[in-house]
């Protein structure tokens, strides 16, 4: 009989690789633990610890952020002063399955993050139904009627909110029940989809742990700055409980795989405590003289105008209450406010560098570069000198709470990546130190800044992982130096398809040697 490659991929969004091994050892993820001894394994470098929103686009497309240009949920439209909330179609490179068009393969893609259905494939595609915070206005599918069938059969997928300051224990317990019920919903759907066809490629991602990571991580970790010792035991156990239930769902899916299948379990990043000081970066850049406030702020939309008019009144409201109100306002409100403030609050003829809005761990800084920005003032010949000056200033910041440097490193993406969309990326990425929460910053040039506010308790750790086994995988193999961009060419190779030269990753041949790849 001729060997027919069949590949089944199960993503677990934001399953931390180190926590996974810990939970396996504790018996909390027994099914994945049963695979560990014989599977092939690789840690995956996930976009160099620079861009929190780039790992899934990089894995899907097999190219770096300097090519696909999807690095943050809020991005500056270069050549303008507009800040936009990007959607799944923002990615400038299609996922690797575009190269399976016309290949005669039966394929299924169920809620792979940051994707949308593309034409020309034989099979089914679902986007934005059970994805973590989906980036489509509403779920989409091919064939189009499939999403209606999903809603009729399994119901709409409720997306639990993420709130930096949860209002009550009852609220948190409601979220935990939602995570667990959503896993059950996803388990039923995946089982049915697996039964529909003898798939050549099946790819689905479980999102529930990602939700739980951001909301519940601090309860589990006694060393976390936000840990609450008096929290009930079931909240302290929430994160491993969600992981355990996800492990059960994966076991159920595996029970339906054909005996000669190749399987992969993958995660693109993990979870860790958040120590960001992004919320004061504009103040820092302003005090250092890079960012200059306009004498008279202007507004580009109604929300910005209202915020300007009510600024004095809002400052009378305690910050903790303002933070809770902000958590509950719709994204569209925040987006218009951010865009208006970004354009209207600053004197662009005097500004040399600016903060690109982000609530992720890293601070993204861009030069106001002449010829690239609409009111750029930094000449290209002076860019390196200005960047070096900013780097020195960032590294001089100290955390007033610990007395230690507040910044662990400053990276120029141009030193890490190359590609046609490099100019879309920030010029510098400031990586905050992880040795203590930053409640204040100190600098020789301006003294102290208060940075104490409510922030997200958890942020993504940079490493992902890949576990693989089955017909085409070398038992016990490992791959050193693997990255998310290597995933796409490796899957194409497993399917016996050519790897297009525009893909930037490599085939992880060391995992596939038993198959003669």
Short mmCIF file of C-alpha atoms in Angstrom, two decimals:
data_model
loop_
_atom_site.label_atom_id
_atom_site.label_comp_id
_atom_site.label_asym_id
_atom_site.label_seq_id
_atom_site.Cartn_x
_atom_site.Cartn_y
_atom_site.Cartn_z
CA UNK A 1 0.00 0.00 0.00
CA UNK A 2 1.19 3.54 -0.77
CA UNK A 3 1.78 5.67 2.33
CA UNK A 4 -0.76 8.47 2.60
CA UNK A 5 0.26 11.31 4.91
CA UNK A 6 -2.50 12.44 7.26
CA UNK A 7 -1.66 15.18 9.73
CA UNK A 8 -3.75 16.20 12.74
CA UNK A 9 -2.75 19.37 14.58
CA UNK A 10 -4.13 20.38 17.98
CA UNK A 11 -3.15 23.79 19.25
CA UNK A 12 -3.55 24.73 22.92
CA UNK A 13 -3.41 28.50 22.95
CA UNK A 14 -0.97 29.85 25.54
CA UNK A 15 -0.12 26.53 27.20
CA UNK A 16 3.13 27.41 28.94
CA UNK A 17 5.78 24.80 28.20
CA UNK A 18 7.28 24.77 31.70
CA UNK A 19 3.90 24.69 33.43
CA UNK A 20 2.85 21.88 31.10
CA UNK A 21 5.75 19.70 32.26
CA UNK A 22 5.00 20.61 35.87
CA UNK A 23 1.34 19.68 35.49
CA UNK A 24 2.28 16.45 33.71
CA UNK A 25 4.50 15.51 36.65
CA UNK A 26 1.64 16.28 39.04
CA UNK A 27 -0.77 14.07 37.11
CA UNK A 28 -2.86 17.06 35.98
CA UNK A 29 -2.31 16.45 32.25
CA UNK A 30 -2.13 12.63 32.13
CA UNK A 31 -2.86 12.22 28.43
CA UNK A 32 -0.12 14.55 27.21
CA UNK A 33 2.15 12.98 29.83
CA UNK A 34 1.49 9.58 28.26
CA UNK A 35 2.77 10.93 24.94
CA UNK A 36 5.84 12.63 26.38
CA UNK A 37 8.16 9.62 26.59
CA UNK A 38 7.96 8.68 22.91
CA UNK A 39 7.03 11.90 21.11
CA UNK A 40 9.36 14.24 19.28
CA UNK A 41 9.68 17.59 21.02
CA UNK A 42 10.92 21.10 20.29
CA UNK A 43 10.78 24.39 22.09
CA UNK A 44 9.74 27.14 19.68
CA UNK A 45 11.27 30.59 19.79
CA UNK A 46 8.24 32.83 19.54
CA UNK A 47 9.11 36.10 17.73
CA UNK A 48 12.17 36.78 19.88
CA UNK A 49 10.23 38.08 22.92
CA UNK A 50 9.45 41.26 20.98
CA UNK A 51 5.84 41.24 19.83
CA UNK A 52 3.00 39.72 21.85
CA UNK A 53 0.55 39.47 18.95
CA UNK A 54 2.96 38.13 16.32
CA UNK A 55 3.43 34.42 17.25
CA UNK A 56 0.26 33.01 15.64
CA UNK A 57 0.65 34.96 12.37
CA UNK A 58 4.29 33.86 12.26
CA UNK A 59 3.40 30.22 12.82
CA UNK A 60 0.53 30.27 10.34
CA UNK A 61 2.40 32.00 7.52
CA UNK A 62 5.95 30.76 8.10
CA UNK A 63 7.36 34.29 7.91
CA UNK A 64 8.53 36.88 10.44
CA UNK A 65 6.75 40.07 11.54
CA UNK A 66 9.02 41.99 9.16
CA UNK A 67 7.11 40.25 6.36
CA UNK A 68 3.58 39.71 7.69
CA UNK A 69 3.44 43.07 9.59
CA UNK A 70 1.08 41.79 12.29
CA UNK A 71 2.74 42.61 15.62
CA UNK A 72 0.20 44.31 17.88
CA UNK A 73 -3.57 44.56 18.19
CA UNK A 74 -3.25 48.35 17.82
CA UNK A 75 -1.00 49.53 15.01
CA UNK A 76 -0.02 52.81 13.44
CA UNK A 77 -0.86 53.12 9.77
CA UNK A 78 2.52 54.26 8.51
CA UNK A 79 2.29 57.46 6.51
CA UNK A 80 -0.59 58.65 8.71
CA UNK A 81 -1.23 59.46 12.36
CA UNK A 82 -4.07 56.94 12.55
CA UNK A 83 -4.05 54.15 15.12
CA UNK A 84 -6.15 51.18 14.02
CA UNK A 85 -7.30 48.00 15.72
CA UNK A 86 -6.15 45.34 13.31
CA UNK A 87 -8.31 42.40 12.29
CA UNK A 88 -7.50 38.94 11.00
CA UNK A 89 -7.11 40.26 7.46
CA UNK A 90 -4.35 42.66 8.44
CA UNK A 91 -1.71 39.96 8.06
CA UNK A 92 0.21 40.54 4.82
CA UNK A 93 0.99 36.86 4.34
CA UNK A 94 -1.62 34.15 3.97
CA UNK A 95 -1.35 31.02 6.12
CA UNK A 96 0.60 28.05 4.82
CA UNK A 97 -2.55 26.26 3.71
CA UNK A 98 -2.87 28.64 0.78
CA UNK A 99 -0.17 26.42 -0.76
CA UNK A 100 -2.55 23.45 -0.56
CA UNK A 101 -4.97 24.91 -3.09
CA UNK A 102 -5.53 22.46 -5.89
CA UNK A 103 -3.56 19.75 -4.08
CA UNK A 104 -6.49 17.35 -3.87
CA UNK A 105 -6.31 17.21 -0.07
CA UNK A 106 -9.24 17.18 2.32
CA UNK A 107 -8.52 19.88 4.91
CA UNK A 108 -10.18 21.33 8.01
CA UNK A 109 -9.20 24.47 9.90
CA UNK A 110 -11.21 25.21 13.02
CA UNK A 111 -10.50 28.52 14.76
CA UNK A 112 -6.79 28.85 14.15
CA UNK A 113 -6.07 32.27 15.72
CA UNK A 114 -5.76 35.38 13.58
CA UNK A 115 -6.93 33.72 10.36
CA UNK A 116 -9.94 34.00 8.08
CA UNK A 117 -11.38 31.56 5.54
CA UNK A 118 -9.57 31.58 2.19
CA UNK A 119 -10.96 30.29 -1.09
CA UNK A 120 -9.73 27.34 -3.08
CA UNK A 121 -9.41 24.58 -0.47
CA UNK A 122 -11.32 21.31 -0.43
CA UNK A 123 -12.81 21.04 3.04
CA UNK A 124 -14.04 23.29 5.82
CA UNK A 125 -12.79 26.43 7.50
CA UNK A 126 -14.13 28.17 10.60
CA UNK A 127 -12.73 31.44 11.95
CA UNK A 128 -13.74 33.55 14.91
CA UNK A 129 -16.12 31.13 16.62
CA UNK A 130 -14.10 29.70 19.53
CA UNK A 131 -10.90 31.70 18.94
CA UNK A 132 -9.43 33.68 21.84
CA UNK A 133 -10.75 37.23 21.41
CA UNK A 134 -11.51 36.75 17.71
CA UNK A 135 -10.37 39.44 15.31
CA UNK A 136 -13.36 39.17 12.99
CA UNK A 137 -16.54 41.20 13.52
CA UNK A 138 -18.50 37.97 13.47
CA UNK A 139 -17.59 34.30 12.93
CA UNK A 140 -17.00 33.23 9.32
CA UNK A 141 -16.80 29.89 7.56
CA UNK A 142 -16.40 28.12 4.27
CA UNK A 143 -18.80 26.86 3.20
CA UNK A 144 -20.65 29.98 4.43
CA UNK A 145 -23.60 28.05 5.84
CA UNK A 146 -21.34 26.04 8.16
CA UNK A 147 -21.22 28.76 10.81
CA UNK A 148 -25.01 28.79 11.02
CA UNK A 149 -24.94 25.04 11.50
CA UNK A 150 -22.35 25.42 14.26
CA UNK A 151 -24.46 27.97 16.09
CA UNK A 152 -27.56 25.81 15.75
CA UNK A 153 -25.76 22.70 17.01
CA UNK A 154 -23.38 24.01 19.68
CA UNK A 155 -24.62 27.55 20.28
CA UNK A 156 -22.76 30.83 20.11
CA UNK A 157 -19.40 30.58 21.84
CA UNK A 158 -19.40 32.99 24.82
CA UNK A 159 -16.13 34.89 25.01
CA UNK A 160 -15.30 35.59 28.65
CA UNK A 161 -14.12 39.15 29.31
CA UNK A 162 -10.71 39.96 30.68
CA UNK A 163 -10.76 42.54 33.49
CA UNK A 164 -7.59 43.78 35.15
CA UNK A 165 -9.40 44.39 38.46
CA UNK A 166 -12.14 41.74 38.86
CA UNK A 167 -15.09 43.15 40.81
CA UNK A 168 -15.74 40.11 43.00
CA UNK A 169 -14.98 36.47 43.72
CA UNK A 170 -18.38 35.62 42.29
CA UNK A 171 -17.37 37.23 38.99
CA UNK A 172 -14.16 35.17 38.87
CA UNK A 173 -16.04 31.96 39.65
CA UNK A 174 -18.45 32.73 36.82
CA UNK A 175 -15.50 33.08 34.46
CA UNK A 176 -14.03 29.77 35.59
CA UNK A 177 -17.31 27.99 34.90
CA UNK A 178 -17.35 29.61 31.46
CA UNK A 179 -13.85 28.34 30.64
CA UNK A 180 -14.78 24.78 31.57
CA UNK A 181 -18.13 24.78 29.77
CA UNK A 182 -16.48 26.23 26.66
CA UNK A 183 -13.96 23.38 26.61
CA UNK A 184 -16.85 20.91 26.67
CA UNK A 185 -18.52 22.80 23.82
CA UNK A 186 -15.31 22.76 21.79
CA UNK A 187 -14.72 19.07 22.56
CA UNK A 188 -18.12 18.13 21.11
CA UNK A 189 -17.58 20.22 17.99
CA UNK A 190 -14.08 18.83 17.32
CA UNK A 191 -15.33 15.25 17.72
CA UNK A 192 -18.09 15.86 15.19
CA UNK A 193 -15.75 17.52 12.71
CA UNK A 194 -13.27 14.66 13.00
CA UNK A 195 -16.07 12.24 12.13
CA UNK A 196 -17.13 14.16 9.02
CA UNK A 197 -14.27 13.18 6.75
CA UNK A 198 -11.12 11.14 6.40
CA UNK A 199 -8.99 14.28 6.63
CA UNK A 200 -5.57 14.75 5.07
CA UNK A 201 -4.95 17.78 7.32
CA UNK A 202 -6.95 18.77 10.38
CA UNK A 203 -5.96 21.83 12.43
CA UNK A 204 -7.87 23.17 15.42
CA UNK A 205 -6.93 25.28 18.43
CA UNK A 206 -8.35 25.25 21.97
CA UNK A 207 -8.51 28.81 23.32
CA UNK A 208 -9.84 28.39 26.85
CA UNK A 209 -6.49 28.22 28.63
CA UNK A 210 -5.51 31.55 27.09
CA UNK A 211 -8.51 33.21 28.72
CA UNK A 212 -7.75 31.56 32.05
CA UNK A 213 -4.05 32.48 31.87
CA UNK A 214 -4.67 36.21 31.92
CA UNK A 215 -7.39 36.09 34.55
CA UNK A 216 -6.25 33.34 36.91
CA UNK A 217 -2.44 33.02 36.75
CA UNK A 218 -1.82 35.23 39.80
CA UNK A 219 -4.04 32.99 41.94
CA UNK A 220 -1.84 29.97 41.22
CA UNK A 221 1.59 31.55 41.72
CA UNK A 222 2.38 32.49 45.36
CA UNK A 223 5.32 34.58 44.15
CA UNK A 224 3.19 36.75 41.88
CA UNK A 225 2.94 40.40 42.92
CA UNK A 226 -0.85 40.15 42.64
CA UNK A 227 -1.25 36.85 44.48
CA UNK A 228 -4.17 36.78 46.93
CA UNK A 229 -3.43 34.34 49.77
CA UNK A 230 -7.03 34.47 50.99
CA UNK A 231 -8.48 33.42 47.62
CA UNK A 232 -10.51 30.19 47.76
CA UNK A 233 -8.72 26.98 46.83
CA UNK A 234 -10.74 26.42 43.65
CA UNK A 235 -9.52 29.78 42.26
CA UNK A 236 -5.93 28.98 43.16
CA UNK A 237 -6.45 25.70 41.29
CA UNK A 238 -8.30 27.29 38.37
CA UNK A 239 -5.43 27.35 35.87
CA UNK A 240 -4.33 23.72 36.28
CA UNK A 241 -8.01 22.70 36.33
CA UNK A 242 -8.54 24.31 32.92
CA UNK A 243 -5.36 22.66 31.64
CA UNK A 244 -6.54 19.29 32.97
CA UNK A 245 -9.91 19.65 31.26
CA UNK A 246 -8.17 20.62 28.01
CA UNK A 247 -6.01 17.51 28.31
CA UNK A 248 -9.22 15.45 28.51
CA UNK A 249 -10.54 17.14 25.37
CA UNK A 250 -7.32 16.33 23.51
CA UNK A 251 -7.59 12.71 24.64
CA UNK A 252 -11.14 12.56 23.25
CA UNK A 253 -9.96 13.95 19.92
CA UNK A 254 -7.06 11.49 19.70
CA UNK A 255 -9.47 8.58 20.14
CA UNK A 256 -10.85 9.40 16.70
CA UNK A 257 -7.54 9.56 14.80
CA UNK A 258 -6.71 6.87 12.25
CA UNK A 259 -3.92 4.51 13.39
CA UNK A 260 -1.47 5.75 10.75
CA UNK A 261 -1.97 9.45 11.49
CA UNK A 262 0.77 11.93 12.28
CA UNK A 263 -0.21 14.18 15.17
CA UNK A 264 1.10 17.45 16.53
CA UNK A 265 0.27 19.39 19.70
CA UNK A 266 1.51 22.98 19.57
CA UNK A 267 1.51 26.20 21.57
CA UNK A 268 3.07 29.44 20.40
CA UNK A 269 3.71 31.11 23.78
CA UNK A 270 3.34 30.69 27.51
CA UNK A 271 2.35 32.85 30.48
CA UNK A 272 4.17 34.76 33.19
CA UNK A 273 3.70 37.71 35.55
CA UNK A 274 3.36 41.11 33.92
CA UNK A 275 5.77 43.87 35.01
CA UNK A 276 5.07 46.43 32.31
CA UNK A 277 5.35 50.19 32.74
CA UNK A 278 3.90 50.94 29.32
CA UNK A 279 1.22 53.08 30.93
CA UNK A 280 3.82 55.78 31.74
CA UNK A 281 5.92 55.51 28.58
CA UNK A 282 4.46 58.66 27.06
CA UNK A 283 5.30 60.54 30.25
CA UNK A 284 8.83 59.10 30.20
CA UNK A 285 9.44 60.08 26.57
CA UNK A 286 7.97 63.52 27.22
CA UNK A 287 10.20 64.20 30.24
CA UNK A 288 13.23 63.04 28.28
CA UNK A 289 12.39 65.52 25.52
CA UNK A 290 11.61 63.08 22.72
CA UNK A 291 7.83 63.53 22.79
CA UNK A 292 6.51 67.12 22.95
CA UNK A 293 2.96 67.94 24.02
CA UNK A 294 0.95 70.29 21.86
CA UNK A 295 0.11 73.72 23.32
CA UNK A 296 -3.54 73.13 22.44
CA UNK A 297 -4.61 69.50 21.98
CA UNK A 298 -6.96 68.81 19.10
CA UNK A 299 -9.38 65.95 18.47
CA UNK A 300 -10.06 64.00 15.30
CA UNK A 301 -13.36 62.49 16.46
CA UNK A 302 -16.30 63.09 18.81
CA UNK A 303 -15.04 60.83 21.59
CA UNK A 304 -11.70 62.63 21.65
CA UNK A 305 -13.49 65.98 21.85
CA UNK A 306 -15.63 64.80 24.78
CA UNK A 307 -12.59 63.47 26.62
CA UNK A 308 -10.78 66.77 26.18
CA UNK A 309 -13.79 68.71 27.50
CA UNK A 310 -14.23 66.46 30.54
CA UNK A 311 -10.57 66.00 31.43
CA UNK A 312 -10.64 68.16 34.55
CA UNK A 313 -13.72 66.39 35.90
CA UNK A 314 -12.35 62.91 35.20
CA UNK A 315 -9.14 63.69 37.07
CA UNK A 316 -11.21 64.16 40.22
CA UNK A 317 -12.29 60.49 40.07
CA UNK A 318 -9.95 58.10 41.93
CA UNK A 319 -7.70 56.14 39.59
CA UNK A 320 -8.98 52.77 40.83
CA UNK A 321 -12.55 53.71 39.88
CA UNK A 322 -11.42 55.09 36.52
CA UNK A 323 -9.59 51.82 35.81
CA UNK A 324 -12.74 49.81 36.51
CA UNK A 325 -14.81 52.07 34.27
CA UNK A 326 -12.22 51.78 31.49
CA UNK A 327 -12.27 47.97 31.73
CA UNK A 328 -15.99 48.02 30.98
CA UNK A 329 -16.04 50.47 28.07
CA UNK A 330 -16.31 48.95 24.57
CA UNK A 331 -13.18 48.53 22.46
CA UNK A 332 -14.46 51.00 19.88
CA UNK A 333 -14.57 53.75 22.49
CA UNK A 334 -10.98 53.09 23.52
CA UNK A 335 -9.84 52.89 19.90
CA UNK A 336 -11.29 56.27 18.96
CA UNK A 337 -9.93 57.81 22.15
CA UNK A 338 -6.45 56.38 21.52
CA UNK A 339 -6.40 57.47 17.89
CA UNK A 340 -7.60 60.98 18.69
CA UNK A 341 -5.11 61.43 21.54
CA UNK A 342 -2.24 60.04 19.49
CA UNK A 343 -2.75 62.55 16.69
CA UNK A 344 -3.95 65.59 18.62
CA UNK A 345 -2.00 65.63 21.89
CA UNK A 346 1.50 66.02 20.48
CA UNK A 347 3.48 68.69 18.65
CA UNK A 348 4.71 66.58 15.77
CA UNK A 349 7.05 69.31 14.45
CA UNK A 350 9.04 69.04 17.69
CA UNK A 351 8.62 65.33 18.50
CA UNK A 352 11.58 63.07 17.72
CA UNK A 353 10.19 59.76 18.99
CA UNK A 354 6.87 58.41 20.21
CA UNK A 355 5.28 55.45 21.99
CA UNK A 356 3.19 53.17 19.79
CA UNK A 357 0.12 52.30 21.93
CA UNK A 358 0.31 48.81 23.44
CA UNK A 359 -0.86 47.13 26.64
CA UNK A 360 1.53 44.22 26.16
CA UNK A 361 4.68 43.70 28.20
CA UNK A 362 7.09 45.38 25.79
CA UNK A 363 7.09 49.12 25.02
CA UNK A 364 7.16 49.89 21.30
CA UNK A 365 8.97 53.09 20.33
CA UNK A 366 9.19 54.68 16.89
CA UNK A 367 11.17 57.58 15.52
CA UNK A 368 9.25 60.47 13.98
CA UNK A 369 11.25 59.83 10.84
CA UNK A 370 11.25 62.28 7.96
CA UNK A 371 10.05 60.66 4.75
CA UNK A 372 8.16 57.93 6.64
CA UNK A 373 5.91 59.80 9.06
CA UNK A 374 3.60 62.56 7.77
CA UNK A 375 5.29 65.20 9.97
CA UNK A 376 8.63 63.52 10.51
CA UNK A 377 11.54 65.58 11.86
CA UNK A 378 14.37 63.06 12.36
CA UNK A 379 16.55 62.91 9.28
CA UNK A 380 17.40 59.37 8.14
CA UNK A 381 21.12 60.20 8.47
CA UNK A 382 20.56 61.01 12.16
CA UNK A 383 18.34 58.01 12.95
CA UNK A 384 21.06 55.75 14.38
CA UNK A 385 22.30 58.48 16.72
CA UNK A 386 18.81 59.21 18.01
CA UNK A 387 18.07 55.51 18.51
CA UNK A 388 21.33 55.08 20.44
CA UNK A 389 20.40 58.07 22.61
CA UNK A 390 16.98 56.59 23.39
CA UNK A 391 18.56 53.21 24.18
CA UNK A 392 20.90 54.81 26.72
CA UNK A 393 18.03 56.70 28.31
CA UNK A 394 15.83 53.62 28.56
CA UNK A 395 18.61 51.58 30.16
CA UNK A 396 19.11 54.35 32.75
CA UNK A 397 15.55 53.94 34.08
CA UNK A 398 15.35 52.41 37.54
CA UNK A 399 12.46 50.77 39.36
CA UNK A 400 11.92 52.82 42.51
CA UNK A 401 10.40 49.83 44.28
CA UNK A 402 13.42 47.56 43.84
CA UNK A 403 16.23 50.03 43.19
CA UNK A 404 17.25 47.92 40.20
CA UNK A 405 17.21 48.71 36.46
CA UNK A 406 13.64 48.88 35.18
CA UNK A 407 14.63 47.86 31.65
CA UNK A 408 16.21 44.50 30.87
CA UNK A 409 17.02 45.28 27.26
CA UNK A 410 16.33 47.50 24.27
CA UNK A 411 16.14 45.75 20.90
CA UNK A 412 16.14 47.15 17.40
CA UNK A 413 13.86 44.89 15.32
CA UNK A 414 16.02 45.72 12.32
CA UNK A 415 18.87 43.83 14.02
CA UNK A 416 16.67 40.73 14.36
CA UNK A 417 14.46 40.68 11.29
CA UNK A 418 14.54 41.61 7.64
CA UNK A 419 11.64 41.70 5.25
CA UNK A 420 9.43 43.87 3.05
CA UNK A 421 7.35 45.11 6.01
CA UNK A 422 10.26 46.01 8.29
CA UNK A 423 9.37 49.71 8.14
CA UNK A 424 5.95 48.90 9.64
CA UNK A 425 7.58 47.67 12.86
CA UNK A 426 8.62 49.95 15.71
CA UNK A 427 12.22 51.11 15.66
CA UNK A 428 12.87 50.02 19.25
CA UNK A 429 11.35 47.45 21.60
CA UNK A 430 11.86 48.17 25.30
CA UNK A 431 11.80 45.00 27.40
CA UNK A 432 10.88 45.70 31.00
CA UNK A 433 12.76 43.90 33.76
CA UNK A 434 10.98 41.02 35.46
CA UNK A 435 12.35 41.26 39.01
CA UNK A 436 9.56 43.32 40.53
CA UNK A 437 6.41 45.25 39.77
CA UNK A 438 7.16 48.78 38.61
CA UNK A 439 5.22 51.26 40.78
CA UNK A 440 7.58 54.12 40.06
CA UNK A 441 10.42 55.04 37.73
CA UNK A 442 13.53 57.11 38.37
CA UNK A 443 15.90 58.68 35.85
CA UNK A 444 18.91 60.99 36.30
CA UNK A 445 17.39 63.48 33.84
CA UNK A 446 13.96 63.93 35.42
CA UNK A 447 13.78 62.38 38.87
CA UNK A 448 10.79 60.19 39.72
CA UNK A 449 7.50 59.26 38.07
CA UNK A 450 4.65 57.49 39.83
CA UNK A 451 3.73 54.36 37.85
CA UNK A 452 1.37 52.70 40.34
CA UNK A 453 -1.85 51.68 38.60
CA UNK A 454 -3.95 48.62 37.82
CA UNK A 455 -2.33 46.55 35.05
CA UNK A 456 -2.90 43.13 33.52
CA UNK A 457 -1.59 40.58 35.96
CA UNK A 458 -0.21 38.16 33.37
CA UNK A 459 1.60 38.50 30.08
CA UNK A 460 2.97 36.03 27.56
CA UNK A 461 6.22 34.17 28.05
CA UNK A 462 8.19 33.91 24.80
CA UNK A 463 8.66 30.17 24.36
CA UNK A 464 6.22 27.90 22.57
CA UNK A 465 6.56 24.17 21.99
CA UNK A 466 5.75 21.39 19.57
CA UNK A 467 5.06 17.75 20.48
CA UNK A 468 4.72 15.32 17.59
CA UNK A 469 4.29 11.62 17.02
CA UNK A 470 2.79 9.01 14.78
CA UNK A 471 3.61 7.63 11.38
CA UNK A 472 6.01 10.27 10.05
CA UNK A 473 7.82 11.31 13.24
CA UNK A 474 11.11 10.11 14.70
CA UNK A 475 10.44 8.68 18.15
CA UNK A 476 12.10 10.75 20.87
CA UNK A 477 13.63 13.23 18.42
CA UNK A 478 14.35 16.82 19.44
CA UNK A 479 15.04 19.97 17.46
CA UNK A 480 17.34 22.69 18.73
CA UNK A 481 16.86 26.31 17.74
CA UNK A 482 13.36 25.74 16.36
CA UNK A 483 11.03 28.71 15.88
CA UNK A 484 7.38 29.35 15.15
CA UNK A 485 8.23 30.17 11.52
CA UNK A 486 9.53 26.59 11.10
CA UNK A 487 6.08 25.13 11.66
CA UNK A 488 4.60 25.94 8.25
CA UNK A 489 7.41 24.45 6.10
CA UNK A 490 7.49 21.38 8.35
CA UNK A 491 3.77 20.71 7.88
CA UNK A 492 4.02 21.17 4.12
CA UNK A 493 6.92 18.70 4.07
CA UNK A 494 4.91 16.20 6.12
CA UNK A 495 2.16 16.42 3.52
CA UNK A 496 4.62 15.78 0.71
CA UNK A 497 4.19 19.30 -0.67
CA UNK A 498 6.98 21.58 -1.91
CA UNK A 499 8.05 24.37 0.44
CA UNK A 500 7.68 27.72 -1.36
CA UNK A 501 10.83 29.88 -1.31
CA UNK A 502 8.96 32.82 0.26
CA UNK A 503 8.62 30.90 3.53
CA UNK A 504 11.37 32.01 5.90
CA UNK A 505 11.41 29.04 8.28
CA UNK A 506 13.14 25.71 7.82
CA UNK A 507 11.81 22.16 7.72
CA UNK A 508 12.55 20.50 11.07
CA UNK A 509 14.11 17.48 9.37
CA UNK A 510 15.50 16.15 12.64
CA UNK A 511 11.93 15.38 13.71
CA UNK A 512 11.01 13.71 10.42
CA UNK A 513 14.00 11.47 9.69
CA UNK A 514 12.06 8.26 10.30
CA UNK A 515 9.79 9.24 7.43
CA UNK A 516 12.72 9.83 5.12
CA UNK A 517 11.95 13.55 4.94
#
